[in-house]
Coordinates of C-alpha atoms and ligand atoms in Angstrom, one line a residue:
M198 CA 58.3 -85.3 -5.7
A199 CA 58.5 -88.8 -7.3
V200 CA 55.3 -90.8 -7.6
E201 CA 54.7 -93.6 -5.1
V202 CA 53.7 -97.0 -6.4
F203 CA 52.1 -99.6 -4.1
W204 CA 52.6 -103.1 -5.5
G205 CA 52.9 -106.8 -4.6
S206 CA 55.5 -109.3 -5.8
G207 CA 54.1 -111.4 -8.7
S208 CA 51.0 -109.4 -9.3
P209 CA 50.7 -109.1 -13.1
F210 CA 48.6 -105.9 -12.7
A211 CA 51.2 -104.3 -10.5
W212 CA 54.0 -105.4 -12.9
R213 CA 52.4 -103.4 -15.7
V214 CA 52.7 -100.3 -13.7
L215 CA 56.3 -100.9 -12.8
L216 CA 57.1 -101.6 -16.5
T217 CA 55.3 -98.4 -17.5
L218 CA 57.4 -96.3 -15.1
E219 CA 60.6 -97.9 -16.4
V220 CA 59.7 -97.5 -20.1
K221 CA 58.7 -93.9 -19.5
Q222 CA 61.9 -93.4 -17.5
L223 CA 60.0 -91.9 -14.5
P224 CA 61.5 -91.8 -11.1
Y225 CA 59.3 -93.5 -8.4
E226 CA 59.2 -94.6 -4.8
S227 CA 58.6 -98.3 -4.5
R228 CA 56.1 -99.4 -1.8
L229 CA 56.3 -103.2 -1.9
L230 CA 53.4 -104.7 0.2
E231 CA 53.6 -108.2 1.6
F232 CA 50.5 -110.2 0.8
S233 CA 51.4 -112.8 3.4
R234 CA 51.3 -110.0 6.1
K235 CA 48.0 -108.7 4.7
Q236 CA 49.5 -105.3 4.2
H237 CA 47.1 -104.7 1.3
K238 CA 44.2 -105.0 3.8
S239 CA 45.6 -102.5 6.4
P240 CA 43.3 -99.5 7.2
E241 CA 45.9 -97.1 5.7
F242 CA 46.0 -99.1 2.4
L243 CA 42.2 -99.5 2.3
R244 CA 42.0 -95.7 2.4
L245 CA 43.9 -95.6 -0.9
N246 CA 42.0 -98.5 -2.5
P247 CA 38.8 -99.7 -0.8
R248 CA 39.1 -103.2 -2.4
G249 CA 42.6 -103.7 -0.9
K250 CA 44.2 -104.5 -4.3
V251 CA 47.4 -103.5 -5.8
P252 CA 48.6 -101.6 -7.8
V253 CA 47.9 -98.1 -6.4
L254 CA 49.7 -95.0 -7.5
K255 CA 50.0 -91.8 -5.5
D256 CA 51.2 -88.6 -7.2
G257 CA 51.3 -85.9 -4.5
D258 CA 47.7 -85.9 -3.2
F259 CA 46.3 -87.6 -6.2
V260 CA 45.5 -91.4 -5.8
V261 CA 44.6 -93.7 -8.7
Y262 CA 44.0 -97.5 -8.7
E263 CA 43.3 -100.0 -11.4
S264 CA 46.4 -100.8 -13.5
L265 CA 45.1 -99.5 -16.8
A266 CA 43.9 -96.3 -15.3
I267 CA 47.3 -95.8 -13.7
M268 CA 49.0 -96.4 -17.0
K269 CA 46.8 -93.9 -18.8
Y270 CA 47.2 -91.3 -16.1
L271 CA 51.0 -91.6 -16.2
D272 CA 50.9 -91.3 -20.0
D273 CA 48.8 -88.2 -19.9
R274 CA 50.6 -86.6 -17.0
Y275 CA 54.1 -87.4 -18.2
P276 CA 53.9 -87.5 -22.0
A277 CA 57.6 -87.2 -22.9
V278 CA 57.7 -91.0 -23.7
R279 CA 54.3 -92.1 -25.0
I280 CA 52.9 -95.6 -24.5
F281 CA 49.4 -95.1 -25.7
G282 CA 50.3 -93.8 -29.1
E283 CA 50.9 -90.4 -30.8
D284 CA 47.9 -90.4 -33.2
P285 CA 44.3 -91.7 -33.3
E286 CA 45.2 -94.7 -35.4
S287 CA 48.1 -96.0 -33.3
S288 CA 46.1 -95.2 -30.1
A289 CA 43.2 -97.3 -31.4
R290 CA 45.5 -100.2 -32.3
I291 CA 47.1 -100.1 -28.9
M292 CA 43.7 -100.0 -27.1
M293 CA 42.5 -102.8 -29.3
S294 CA 45.4 -105.0 -28.2
V295 CA 44.9 -103.9 -24.5
C296 CA 41.2 -104.8 -24.7
E297 CA 42.0 -108.1 -26.3
C298 CA 44.3 -109.0 -23.4
A299 CA 41.6 -108.0 -20.9
S300 CA 38.8 -109.8 -22.8
Y301 CA 40.5 -113.0 -23.9
I302 CA 43.8 -113.6 -22.0
E303 CA 43.4 -112.5 -18.4
Q304 CA 40.6 -114.8 -17.3
P305 CA 41.9 -118.0 -18.8
T306 CA 45.3 -117.2 -17.5
E307 CA 43.9 -116.8 -14.0
S308 CA 42.0 -120.1 -14.4
I309 CA 45.3 -121.9 -15.1
V310 CA 47.7 -120.1 -12.8
R311 CA 45.7 -119.9 -9.6
P312 CA 45.0 -123.6 -9.1
I313 CA 48.5 -124.5 -10.0
F314 CA 50.0 -122.1 -7.5
A315 CA 47.4 -123.2 -4.9
R316 CA 48.3 -126.9 -5.7
V317 CA 44.7 -127.8 -6.5
A318 CA 45.3 -128.3 -10.2
A319 CA 44.1 -132.0 -10.2
E320 CA 40.7 -131.0 -8.8
Q321 CA 40.2 -128.2 -11.3
R322 CA 41.5 -130.2 -14.3
D323 CA 38.4 -129.6 -16.6
A324 CA 38.4 -125.8 -16.0
I325 CA 42.2 -125.7 -16.7
M326 CA 41.9 -127.7 -19.9
S327 CA 39.2 -125.4 -21.2
A328 CA 41.2 -122.3 -20.4
A329 CA 44.3 -123.9 -22.0
N330 CA 42.2 -124.4 -25.2
T331 CA 41.3 -120.7 -25.3
L332 CA 44.9 -119.6 -24.6
R333 CA 46.3 -121.9 -27.3
D334 CA 44.1 -120.1 -29.8
E335 CA 45.0 -116.7 -28.4
Y336 CA 48.7 -117.3 -28.3
A337 CA 48.6 -118.7 -31.9
L338 CA 47.0 -115.3 -33.0
L339 CA 49.7 -113.4 -31.1
N340 CA 52.4 -115.6 -32.5
A341 CA 51.2 -114.9 -36.1
R342 CA 51.2 -111.1 -35.3
L343 CA 54.6 -111.2 -33.7
T344 CA 56.1 -113.2 -36.6
A345 CA 55.8 -110.1 -38.8
R346 CA 56.9 -107.5 -36.2
Q347 CA 59.0 -107.0 -33.1
W348 CA 56.3 -105.2 -31.0
L349 CA 52.5 -105.7 -31.0
V350 CA 51.9 -102.2 -32.3
G351 CA 54.3 -99.9 -34.1
D352 CA 58.0 -99.7 -33.9
S353 CA 58.6 -99.5 -30.2
I354 CA 57.2 -100.9 -26.9
T355 CA 53.7 -99.6 -26.1
A356 CA 51.0 -100.2 -23.5
A357 CA 49.9 -103.2 -25.7
D358 CA 53.2 -105.0 -24.9
I359 CA 53.4 -103.8 -21.3
V360 CA 49.9 -105.1 -20.5
L361 CA 50.4 -108.5 -22.1
Y362 CA 54.0 -109.3 -20.9
P363 CA 53.2 -110.1 -17.2
Q364 CA 50.3 -112.3 -18.3
A365 CA 52.6 -114.4 -20.4
A366 CA 55.3 -114.4 -17.7
I367 CA 53.0 -115.6 -15.0
L368 CA 51.6 -118.3 -17.2
L369 CA 55.1 -119.6 -18.0
R370 CA 55.9 -119.4 -14.3
A371 CA 52.9 -121.6 -13.4
L372 CA 53.5 -124.0 -16.3
G373 CA 57.0 -124.6 -14.9
K374 CA 55.7 -126.0 -11.7
D375 CA 55.6 -129.7 -11.0
E376 CA 51.8 -129.6 -10.7
A377 CA 51.5 -128.5 -14.4
A378 CA 53.5 -131.3 -16.0
P379 CA 50.8 -134.1 -15.7
L380 CA 48.2 -131.7 -17.3
G381 CA 50.1 -131.7 -20.7
L382 CA 48.7 -128.3 -21.6
K383 CA 50.7 -127.9 -24.8
L384 CA 51.4 -124.2 -24.2
A385 CA 55.0 -124.2 -22.9
P386 CA 57.8 -123.8 -23.7
F387 CA 56.9 -120.9 -26.0
A388 CA 60.1 -121.7 -28.0
D389 CA 58.3 -124.9 -29.2
Y390 CA 54.7 -123.7 -29.4
F391 CA 54.8 -119.9 -30.0
P392 CA 58.4 -119.0 -30.9
A393 CA 57.6 -115.4 -32.0
V394 CA 56.0 -114.8 -28.6
G395 CA 59.1 -116.1 -26.9
Q396 CA 61.3 -113.8 -28.9
W397 CA 59.0 -110.8 -28.2
M398 CA 59.3 -111.7 -24.4
R399 CA 63.1 -111.5 -24.8
A400 CA 62.7 -108.0 -26.4
V401 CA 60.6 -106.8 -23.4
E402 CA 63.2 -108.2 -21.0
A403 CA 65.9 -106.2 -22.8
V404 CA 64.1 -102.9 -22.0
P405 CA 66.3 -100.8 -19.7
G406 CA 65.0 -101.1 -16.1
F407 CA 63.2 -104.4 -16.8
E408 CA 65.3 -106.1 -14.1
K409 CA 64.0 -103.8 -11.4
T410 CA 60.4 -104.8 -12.2
Y411 CA 61.0 -108.6 -11.9
P412 CA 59.0 -110.1 -9.0
P413 CA 61.5 -110.4 -6.1
H414 CA 60.1 -113.7 -4.9
W415 CA 60.6 -115.3 -8.3
R416 CA 64.4 -114.7 -8.3
Ligands
GSH185 N1 41.7 -104.9 -12.1 C1 42.7 -104.7 -11.1 C2 43.2 -106.0 -10.6 C3 44.1 -105.9 -9.4 C4 44.3 -107.2 -8.7 O1 43.5 -108.1 -8.8 N2 45.3 -107.2 -7.8 C5 45.5 -108.4 -7.1 C6 47.0 -108.9 -7.2 S1 47.2 -109.6 -8.8 C7 45.4 -108.1 -5.6 O2 45.8 -107.1 -5.1 N3 44.7 -109.1 -4.9 C8 44.6 -109.0 -3.5 C9 43.2 -109.2 -3.0 O3 42.3 -109.2 -3.9 O4 43.0 -109.4 -1.8 C10 43.9 -103.9 -11.8 O5 44.0 -103.9 -13.0 O6 44.6 -103.2 -11.1

């Protein structure tokens, strides 16, 4: 029986899991929840994840939530295509990159994206500016790394790329909104500020199955 994945359109954490399934070429049943209808807070869903957050993965009777835990479970359970590395050194480098994303990219991205989507960017200008400063430094580091290589670690896509890509995509999505223009954040377009990161995004988008993971409400 194929695994079931419960996700929401535009959730960068759910997107990682969909990308993992595509990269690992695993069949799956998609359970797309509608945030607007509060399907992620239904009693049935709260039984799967008491916090009512996506993503959740169900494999038979086994249930796992938290996107990184899901990715690790899938890599251990279905190891034919590895995304967390084949040896201790590559695993450590991949985990280092995953941890860097969690420690230094996710929170500032959220601090920019959330107020722009909620149309309260003007009120949160100072917090947005500070987050943008952090992200400019982080994307400059990533740009330097990706100038020398196509993927963040090794010669093929790994969990490092899969974890970061949706963060970059949602940031660009927010920066494309009218609310973002007056802020002058000097982050987008990546082609101008971080061209190697922009090229790396095109490489992720060329992965077979990528199209199926793209947030439906962004189309
Ligand atoms: N640390 C969690 C974060 C999951 C998360 O924050 N999901 C959001 C969507 S991006 C969610 O379901 N929010 C709904 C809510 O909190 O009510 C993970 O990695 O899976």
